[in-house]
Amino acid sequence: MPITALAQLSNAWWGDRLAPDWRPRSRAVNQAILDGLGLTGSFWNFG
Amino acid sequence: MDTADIVLRNATYQQFVALGRVPTAGELAAALGQSEHDVHAGWARLHDGHALVLDATGEIRMLNPFAVQPTPFRVEAAGRFWYANCGWDAFGIGSAMHVDSTIHTECADCHEPLAISVRNGVPDETDLVFHVLVPAISWWQDIGYT
C-alpha cells in the first residue's frame, strides 16, 4: 500500500494506544477499522 | 482482560513513554501497590491477550507500536528517539503520541536511507510503498516475524 494509506491506517489503528482509559478493542472493531480504509478481502480478514 | 490487568497495561505504557525505557517490575509494583510477582503474572496474562509482548524470559519485548530494543526503524517524536517494530509501527509512534514525527529507516529492497517526516498524520513522502507480507488472520502466530 502507498505510505499515505499506511499513515491513515496507523492513525486509526494506534491513535488510542496511549489513552489513559485505554481498553482492548474487539476483533469486530479492529475489522471495522480495516474495512473503513478499504482493506477488505481475505488477506485483511481476521477470521 | 480484567480491570486490574488493563490498569497494569496502561501504567506500563505510560511509564514507558515517561521514562523512555521499559519500567521495571519493581517500579510498576511500587506505583500500583502490587508485588513484583503480581506484575510479572499480569504481564504474562497481557501477553496471552496480545496487549504486550514478552520475551522467553518474561521480560517485555514489545509495547506495540514501540520496540524496546533497537530496530531498523528509529522514530524521532516528542523530543526523543524511539524504536518501532516495523514500518506500520513507526508511523504508529507519532499516531499514538499525537505528535509529528520523523521516521529514519531504509528501503527493504535497495537499502537506500529514508527519512520520512509526518506532519499532522500525513507523510511528506508520497511515492513510497509498504508491504504487508502476512495475512491478518496470521499476525499473532508470530508477531515478531509479522
CSV table of C-alpha atoms in Angstrom, one decimal:
chain,number,residue,atom,x,y,z
A,1,MET,CA,0.0,0.0,0.0
A,2,PRO,CA,1.2,3.6,-0.5
A,3,ILE,CA,2.5,5.1,2.7
A,4,THR,CA,-0.2,7.7,2.5
A,5,ALA,CA,-2.6,4.8,3.1
A,6,LEU,CA,-0.3,3.4,5.8
A,7,ALA,CA,-0.4,6.7,7.6
A,8,GLN,CA,-4.2,6.7,7.6
A,9,LEU,CA,-4.2,3.1,8.8
A,10,SER,CA,-1.7,4.0,11.5
A,11,ASN,CA,-3.7,6.9,12.8
A,12,ALA,CA,-6.8,4.8,13.0
A,13,TRP,CA,-5.1,1.7,14.5
A,14,TRP,CA,-2.7,3.3,17.0
A,15,GLY,CA,-4.5,6.6,17.9
A,16,ASP,CA,-5.9,5.3,21.2
A,17,ARG,CA,-2.8,3.3,22.2
A,18,LEU,CA,-1.7,5.7,25.0
A,19,ALA,CA,-5.1,6.9,26.1
A,20,PRO,CA,-5.2,6.7,30.0
A,21,ASP,CA,-8.5,4.9,29.8
A,22,TRP,CA,-7.5,2.5,27.0
A,23,ARG,CA,-9.4,-0.7,26.8
A,24,PRO,CA,-8.9,-3.6,24.4
A,25,ARG,CA,-10.8,-3.4,21.1
A,26,SER,CA,-12.8,-6.3,19.9
A,27,ARG,CA,-12.0,-8.2,16.8
A,28,ALA,CA,-15.1,-6.7,15.2
A,29,VAL,CA,-13.9,-3.2,15.9
A,30,ASN,CA,-10.4,-4.0,14.5
A,31,GLN,CA,-12.0,-5.4,11.4
A,32,ALA,CA,-14.2,-2.3,11.0
A,33,ILE,CA,-11.0,-0.2,11.1
A,34,LEU,CA,-9.6,-2.1,8.2
A,35,ASP,CA,-12.9,-2.2,6.3
A,36,GLY,CA,-13.3,1.5,6.7
A,37,LEU,CA,-10.0,2.1,5.0
A,38,GLY,CA,-10.8,-0.2,2.1
A,39,LEU,CA,-8.6,-3.0,3.4
A,40,THR,CA,-11.0,-5.8,2.6
A,41,GLY,CA,-10.9,-9.3,1.2
A,42,SER,CA,-9.4,-12.5,2.6
A,43,PHE,CA,-5.9,-11.1,3.2
A,44,TRP,CA,-7.3,-8.5,5.6
A,45,ASN,CA,-9.8,-10.7,7.3
A,46,PHE,CA,-9.1,-11.7,10.9
A,47,GLY,CA,-11.2,-14.9,10.5
B,1,MET,CA,-8.9,-9.0,30.2
B,2,ASP,CA,-9.8,-7.9,33.7
B,3,THR,CA,-9.7,-4.4,35.1
B,4,ALA,CA,-6.5,-4.9,37.1
B,5,ASP,CA,-4.6,-6.1,34.1
B,6,ILE,CA,-5.9,-3.2,32.0
B,7,VAL,CA,-4.6,-0.8,34.7
B,8,LEU,CA,-1.3,-2.6,34.7
B,9,ARG,CA,-1.1,-2.4,30.9
B,10,ASN,CA,-1.9,1.3,30.9
B,11,ALA,CA,0.6,2.0,33.6
B,12,THR,CA,3.3,0.1,31.8
B,13,TYR,CA,2.7,2.1,28.6
B,14,GLN,CA,2.5,5.4,30.5
B,15,GLN,CA,5.8,4.8,32.4
B,16,PHE,CA,7.5,3.6,29.2
B,17,VAL,CA,6.7,6.9,27.5
B,18,ALA,CA,7.6,9.0,30.6
B,19,LEU,CA,10.9,7.1,31.2
B,20,GLY,CA,11.9,6.5,27.6
B,21,ARG,CA,12.5,2.9,28.6
B,22,VAL,CA,10.7,-0.2,29.9
B,23,PRO,CA,9.7,0.3,33.5
B,24,THR,CA,10.9,-2.4,35.8
B,25,ALA,CA,8.5,-4.7,37.6
B,26,GLY,CA,9.6,-3.1,40.8
B,27,GLU,CA,8.8,0.4,39.6
B,28,LEU,CA,5.3,-0.7,38.5
B,29,ALA,CA,4.7,-2.7,41.7
B,30,ALA,CA,5.5,0.4,43.7
B,31,ALA,CA,3.3,2.6,41.6
B,32,LEU,CA,0.3,0.2,41.7
B,33,GLY,CA,0.7,-1.2,45.2
B,34,GLN,CA,1.3,-4.7,44.0
B,35,SER,CA,4.1,-7.2,44.3
B,36,GLU,CA,6.7,-7.8,41.6
B,37,HIS,CA,5.3,-11.3,41.3
B,38,ASP,CA,1.8,-9.8,40.6
B,39,VAL,CA,3.3,-7.5,38.0
B,40,HIS,CA,5.0,-10.4,36.2
B,41,ALA,CA,1.9,-12.5,36.4
B,42,GLY,CA,-0.2,-9.7,35.0
B,43,TRP,CA,2.3,-9.1,32.2
B,44,ALA,CA,2.0,-12.8,31.3
B,45,ARG,CA,-1.8,-12.5,31.1
B,46,LEU,CA,-1.4,-9.4,29.0
B,47,HIS,CA,1.0,-11.2,26.7
B,48,ASP,CA,-1.6,-14.0,26.2
B,49,GLY,CA,-4.2,-11.3,25.5
B,50,HIS,CA,-1.9,-9.7,22.9
B,51,ALA,CA,-1.8,-6.4,24.8
B,52,LEU,CA,2.0,-6.5,25.0
B,53,VAL,CA,4.7,-9.0,24.0
B,54,LEU,CA,7.1,-10.7,26.4
B,55,ASP,CA,10.3,-12.5,25.5
B,56,ALA,CA,11.2,-16.0,26.6
B,57,THR,CA,12.5,-14.8,30.0
B,58,GLY,CA,9.2,-13.0,30.8
B,59,GLU,CA,10.5,-9.5,30.2
B,60,ILE,CA,8.9,-7.0,27.9
B,61,ARG,CA,9.9,-7.3,24.2
B,62,MET,CA,7.3,-5.1,22.6
B,63,LEU,CA,4.9,-2.4,23.7
B,64,ASN,CA,3.4,-2.0,20.2
B,65,PRO,CA,4.0,0.2,18.4
B,66,PHE,CA,7.1,0.7,20.4
B,67,ALA,CA,10.1,-1.7,20.3
B,68,VAL,CA,12.1,-1.9,23.5
B,69,GLN,CA,15.3,-2.8,21.7
B,70,PRO,CA,17.0,-1.1,18.7
B,71,THR,CA,15.5,-1.9,15.4
B,72,PRO,CA,16.0,-0.6,11.8
B,73,PHE,CA,13.0,1.8,12.5
B,74,ARG,CA,14.1,4.8,14.5
B,75,VAL,CA,11.5,7.4,15.1
B,76,GLU,CA,12.0,11.0,16.3
B,77,ALA,CA,9.0,12.1,18.2
B,78,ALA,CA,8.2,14.3,21.3
B,79,GLY,CA,11.7,15.4,21.7
B,80,ARG,CA,13.4,12.0,21.8
B,81,PHE,CA,14.1,8.9,19.7
B,82,TRP,CA,12.2,5.7,19.9
B,83,TYR,CA,12.4,2.4,18.1
B,84,ALA,CA,9.5,0.8,16.2
B,85,ASN,CA,8.9,-2.9,15.4
B,86,CYS,CA,8.2,-2.3,11.7
B,87,GLY,CA,7.1,0.4,9.2
B,88,TRP,CA,3.5,0.4,10.4
B,89,ASP,CA,4.6,0.7,14.0
B,90,ALA,CA,7.0,3.5,13.0
B,91,PHE,CA,4.0,5.6,11.8
B,92,GLY,CA,2.2,4.4,14.9
B,93,ILE,CA,4.5,6.1,17.3
B,94,GLY,CA,3.5,9.5,16.1
B,95,SER,CA,-0.1,8.4,15.9
B,96,ALA,CA,-0.1,7.1,19.4
B,97,MET,CA,1.6,10.1,20.9
B,98,HIS,CA,-0.5,12.6,18.8
B,99,VAL,CA,2.7,14.4,17.7
B,100,ASP,CA,4.6,15.0,14.5
B,101,SER,CA,7.4,12.6,13.9
B,102,THR,CA,10.3,11.7,11.6
B,103,ILE,CA,10.9,8.1,10.7
B,104,HIS,CA,14.5,7.0,10.0
B,105,THR,CA,14.9,3.7,8.2
B,106,GLU,CA,16.0,2.2,4.9
B,107,CYS,CA,14.3,0.7,1.9
B,108,ALA,CA,14.0,-3.0,2.4
B,109,ASP,CA,14.7,-3.5,-1.3
B,110,CYS,CA,17.7,-1.3,-2.1
B,111,HIS,CA,18.8,-0.2,1.4
B,112,GLU,CA,18.6,3.5,0.5
B,113,PRO,CA,18.3,5.5,3.7
B,114,LEU,CA,15.0,7.1,4.2
B,115,ALA,CA,13.8,9.9,6.4
B,116,ILE,CA,10.1,10.4,6.4
B,117,SER,CA,8.5,13.4,8.1
B,118,VAL,CA,5.0,13.0,9.3
B,119,ARG,CA,3.1,16.2,10.0
B,120,ASN,CA,-0.5,16.2,11.2
B,121,GLY,CA,-0.6,12.5,10.4
B,122,VAL,CA,0.4,13.0,6.8
B,123,PRO,CA,3.8,11.8,5.4
B,124,ASP,CA,5.8,14.2,3.3
B,125,GLU,CA,6.8,11.3,1.0
B,126,THR,CA,4.0,10.1,-1.2
B,127,ASP,CA,5.7,7.7,-3.6
B,128,LEU,CA,6.9,5.0,-1.2
B,129,VAL,CA,5.0,1.8,-0.7
B,130,PHE,CA,4.7,-0.5,2.3
B,131,HIS,CA,4.4,-4.3,2.0
B,132,VAL,CA,2.3,-6.3,4.4
B,133,LEU,CA,3.6,-9.9,4.0
B,134,VAL,CA,1.4,-11.7,6.5
B,135,PRO,CA,-2.4,-12.0,6.2
B,136,ALA,CA,-4.3,-10.6,9.1
B,137,ILE,CA,-5.5,-13.9,10.4
B,138,SER,CA,-1.9,-14.9,11.0
B,139,TRP,CA,-0.5,-11.8,12.5
B,140,TRP,CA,-0.3,-13.1,16.0
B,141,GLN,CA,1.0,-16.5,15.1
B,142,ASP,CA,4.5,-15.0,15.3
B,143,ILE,CA,4.2,-11.3,16.0
B,144,GLY,CA,7.9,-10.8,15.8
B,145,TYR,CA,8.0,-12.1,12.3
B,146,THR,CA,4.9,-10.2,11.3
